[in-house]
Amino acid sequence: MAGEKVRIDVIGKDDAGELLTVRRAAFVSEAQIFNDPNIPALTQSLDELLVDLESDDVVTLGAWRGHRLVGSIRVGIEDDKATIGRLAVAPDQQGQGIGTQLLFAVLGHLPENTKEVWVFTGQNSKHNISLYNNAGYEHQFDQVAGDLTYAYLRKVLEAGAIVDDEADDVAIRGDN
């Protein structure tokens, strides 16, 4: 299964329960880093997730190996700006490039007028920050929210260069 090609496609409401499970499993390590079991990815209810999946301003992609959902990414769209959130990879699938594939695949689902993509993560999430840096996101600023400090990173998109060449080996939008 580990060598099986990853298929990336939009997640529908039929996959909501599995998505919630993958996110919770993936975000436990974040909660441990920050000693906070109440981060939104761990407390979101199934009903809240269903509302999010049906929103016109949100695209959620999943990464599948066979019939198993092994990762996901959410992007909110507002005017010419997109904000990535809840990038999650099942713990037993981490370190195999799935997160990177999702980061590049989501770019192909953005409106043509999108000029920049933002992402934020905990300032102490060194692995996440490295992942985003390697995908072309640059640190812009830090912001304190309660006991946590978030690092905000941005990727500026150039017209006609939304999809990155590194995503060529990924099946996107259900193509096999």
Coordinates of C-alpha atoms in Angstrom, one line a residue:
M1 CA 0.0 0.0 0.0
A2 CA 2.9 2.4 0.8
G3 CA 4.1 2.2 -2.8
E4 CA 0.6 2.6 -4.3
K5 CA 0.0 5.9 -6.2
V6 CA -1.8 8.6 -4.4
R7 CA -5.0 9.9 -6.0
I8 CA -6.0 13.5 -5.1
D9 CA -9.6 14.6 -5.6
V10 CA -12.3 16.9 -4.0
I11 CA -13.7 15.5 -0.8
G12 CA -17.5 15.2 -0.7
K13 CA -19.9 14.9 2.3
D14 CA -19.9 11.1 1.9
D15 CA -16.3 11.1 3.1
A16 CA -16.8 13.5 6.0
G17 CA -16.5 10.9 8.7
E18 CA -13.3 9.5 7.4
L19 CA -11.9 13.0 6.9
L20 CA -12.7 13.9 10.5
T21 CA -10.9 10.7 11.6
V22 CA -7.7 11.5 9.5
R23 CA -7.6 15.1 10.7
R24 CA -7.9 14.1 14.4
A25 CA -5.2 11.4 14.1
A26 CA -2.9 13.8 12.3
F27 CA -3.4 16.8 14.6
V28 CA -2.8 14.9 17.9
S29 CA 1.0 15.5 17.4
E30 CA 0.3 19.3 17.0
A31 CA -1.8 19.3 20.2
Q32 CA 1.1 17.6 22.0
I33 CA 3.6 20.2 20.7
F34 CA 1.5 23.0 22.0
N35 CA 0.1 21.1 25.1
D36 CA -3.4 22.1 23.9
P37 CA -6.0 19.4 23.2
N38 CA -8.5 22.0 22.1
I39 CA -7.1 23.1 18.8
P40 CA -9.9 23.5 16.2
A41 CA -9.0 20.5 14.1
L42 CA -9.5 18.2 17.1
T43 CA -12.7 19.8 18.3
Q44 CA -14.6 20.3 15.1
S45 CA -17.9 18.3 15.0
L46 CA -19.1 16.3 12.1
D47 CA -22.0 18.8 11.6
E48 CA -19.5 21.7 11.5
L49 CA -17.4 19.8 9.0
L50 CA -20.4 19.1 6.7
V51 CA -21.2 22.8 6.7
D52 CA -17.6 23.6 5.8
L53 CA -17.5 20.9 3.0
E54 CA -20.7 22.4 1.4
S55 CA -19.4 26.0 1.5
D56 CA -18.9 27.7 -1.9
D57 CA -15.8 29.5 -0.6
V58 CA -14.0 26.3 0.5
V59 CA -12.3 23.6 -1.4
T60 CA -11.2 20.4 0.5
L61 CA -9.0 17.9 -1.3
G62 CA -8.3 14.4 -0.1
A63 CA -5.4 12.1 -0.9
W64 CA -6.3 8.4 -1.3
R65 CA -4.3 5.2 -1.6
G66 CA -6.7 2.7 -2.9
H67 CA -10.0 3.3 -1.0
R68 CA -8.3 4.7 2.0
L69 CA -8.2 8.5 2.7
V70 CA -4.6 9.2 3.8
G71 CA -4.5 13.0 3.8
S72 CA -6.4 16.2 3.2
I73 CA -6.0 19.9 2.7
R74 CA -8.6 22.7 3.0
V75 CA -8.4 26.1 1.3
G76 CA -10.7 29.0 1.9
I77 CA -11.1 31.5 -1.0
E78 CA -11.8 35.2 -0.5
D79 CA -11.5 37.5 -3.5
D80 CA -8.0 37.1 -4.9
K81 CA -6.6 35.4 -1.8
A82 CA -6.6 31.8 -0.7
T83 CA -5.9 30.5 2.8
I84 CA -4.7 26.9 3.4
G85 CA -5.6 25.2 6.6
R86 CA -5.9 21.8 8.1
L87 CA -3.2 20.0 6.0
A88 CA -3.4 16.6 7.5
V89 CA -1.7 13.3 6.7
A90 CA -2.5 10.0 8.5
P91 CA 0.4 9.3 11.0
D92 CA 1.4 6.1 9.4
Q93 CA 1.6 7.8 6.0
Q94 CA 3.7 10.8 7.0
G95 CA 7.1 11.4 5.5
Q96 CA 6.1 10.0 2.1
G97 CA 5.5 13.3 0.3
I98 CA 1.7 13.3 0.6
G99 CA 1.5 16.7 2.3
T100 CA 3.7 18.2 -0.4
Q101 CA 1.5 16.6 -3.1
L102 CA -1.6 18.1 -1.5
L103 CA 0.0 21.6 -1.3
F104 CA 0.8 21.6 -5.0
A105 CA -2.5 19.9 -6.0
V106 CA -4.6 22.5 -4.3
L107 CA -3.2 25.3 -6.5
G108 CA -5.0 23.7 -9.5
H109 CA -8.3 24.2 -7.7
L110 CA -8.0 27.9 -7.1
P111 CA -9.8 30.5 -9.2
E112 CA -7.7 32.0 -11.9
N113 CA -7.7 35.4 -10.3
T114 CA -6.0 34.1 -7.1
K115 CA -2.9 36.2 -6.5
E116 CA -1.6 34.8 -3.2
V117 CA -2.0 31.8 -1.0
W118 CA -1.5 32.1 2.8
V119 CA -1.0 29.4 5.4
F120 CA -0.4 29.6 9.1
T121 CA 1.0 27.1 11.6
G122 CA 2.3 27.1 15.1
Q123 CA 5.6 28.9 15.4
N124 CA 7.1 25.8 17.1
S125 CA 5.9 23.5 14.2
K126 CA 9.4 23.4 12.6
H127 CA 8.5 20.5 10.3
N128 CA 5.4 22.3 9.0
I129 CA 7.3 25.5 8.4
S130 CA 10.0 23.6 6.6
L131 CA 7.4 21.9 4.4
Y132 CA 5.8 25.2 3.5
N133 CA 9.2 26.9 2.8
N134 CA 10.1 24.0 0.5
A135 CA 6.8 24.5 -1.4
G136 CA 7.6 28.2 -2.0
Y137 CA 5.9 29.8 1.0
E138 CA 7.8 32.6 2.7
H139 CA 7.5 33.7 6.3
Q140 CA 5.7 37.0 6.6
F141 CA 4.9 37.6 10.3
D142 CA 4.1 36.0 13.6
Q143 CA 0.9 36.6 15.6
V144 CA 0.1 35.8 19.2
A145 CA -3.3 34.3 19.9
G146 CA -3.8 33.4 23.5
D147 CA -1.0 31.1 24.6
L148 CA 0.0 30.3 21.0
T149 CA 2.1 32.1 18.5
Y150 CA 1.4 31.4 14.8
A151 CA 3.7 31.8 11.9
Y152 CA 2.1 33.2 8.8
L153 CA 3.6 32.3 5.4
R154 CA 2.6 33.4 1.9
K155 CA 3.1 32.2 -1.7
V156 CA 2.6 34.8 -4.4
L157 CA 1.2 33.3 -7.6
E158 CA 2.2 34.5 -11.0
A159 CA -0.4 34.6 -13.8
G160 CA -0.3 31.3 -15.7
A161 CA 1.9 29.6 -13.1
I162 CA -0.7 28.3 -10.7
V163 CA 0.1 24.6 -11.0
D164 CA 3.6 23.6 -10.1
D165 CA 5.7 21.1 -12.1
E166 CA 6.4 19.1 -9.0
A167 CA 2.8 17.9 -9.0
D168 CA 3.2 16.1 -12.3
D169 CA 3.4 12.6 -10.8
V170 CA 0.2 13.1 -8.8
A171 CA -3.3 12.0 -10.1
I172 CA -5.3 15.2 -9.8
R173 CA -9.1 15.6 -9.9
G174 CA -9.6 11.9 -10.1
D175 CA -7.5 11.3 -13.2
N176 CA -5.7 8.0 -13.0

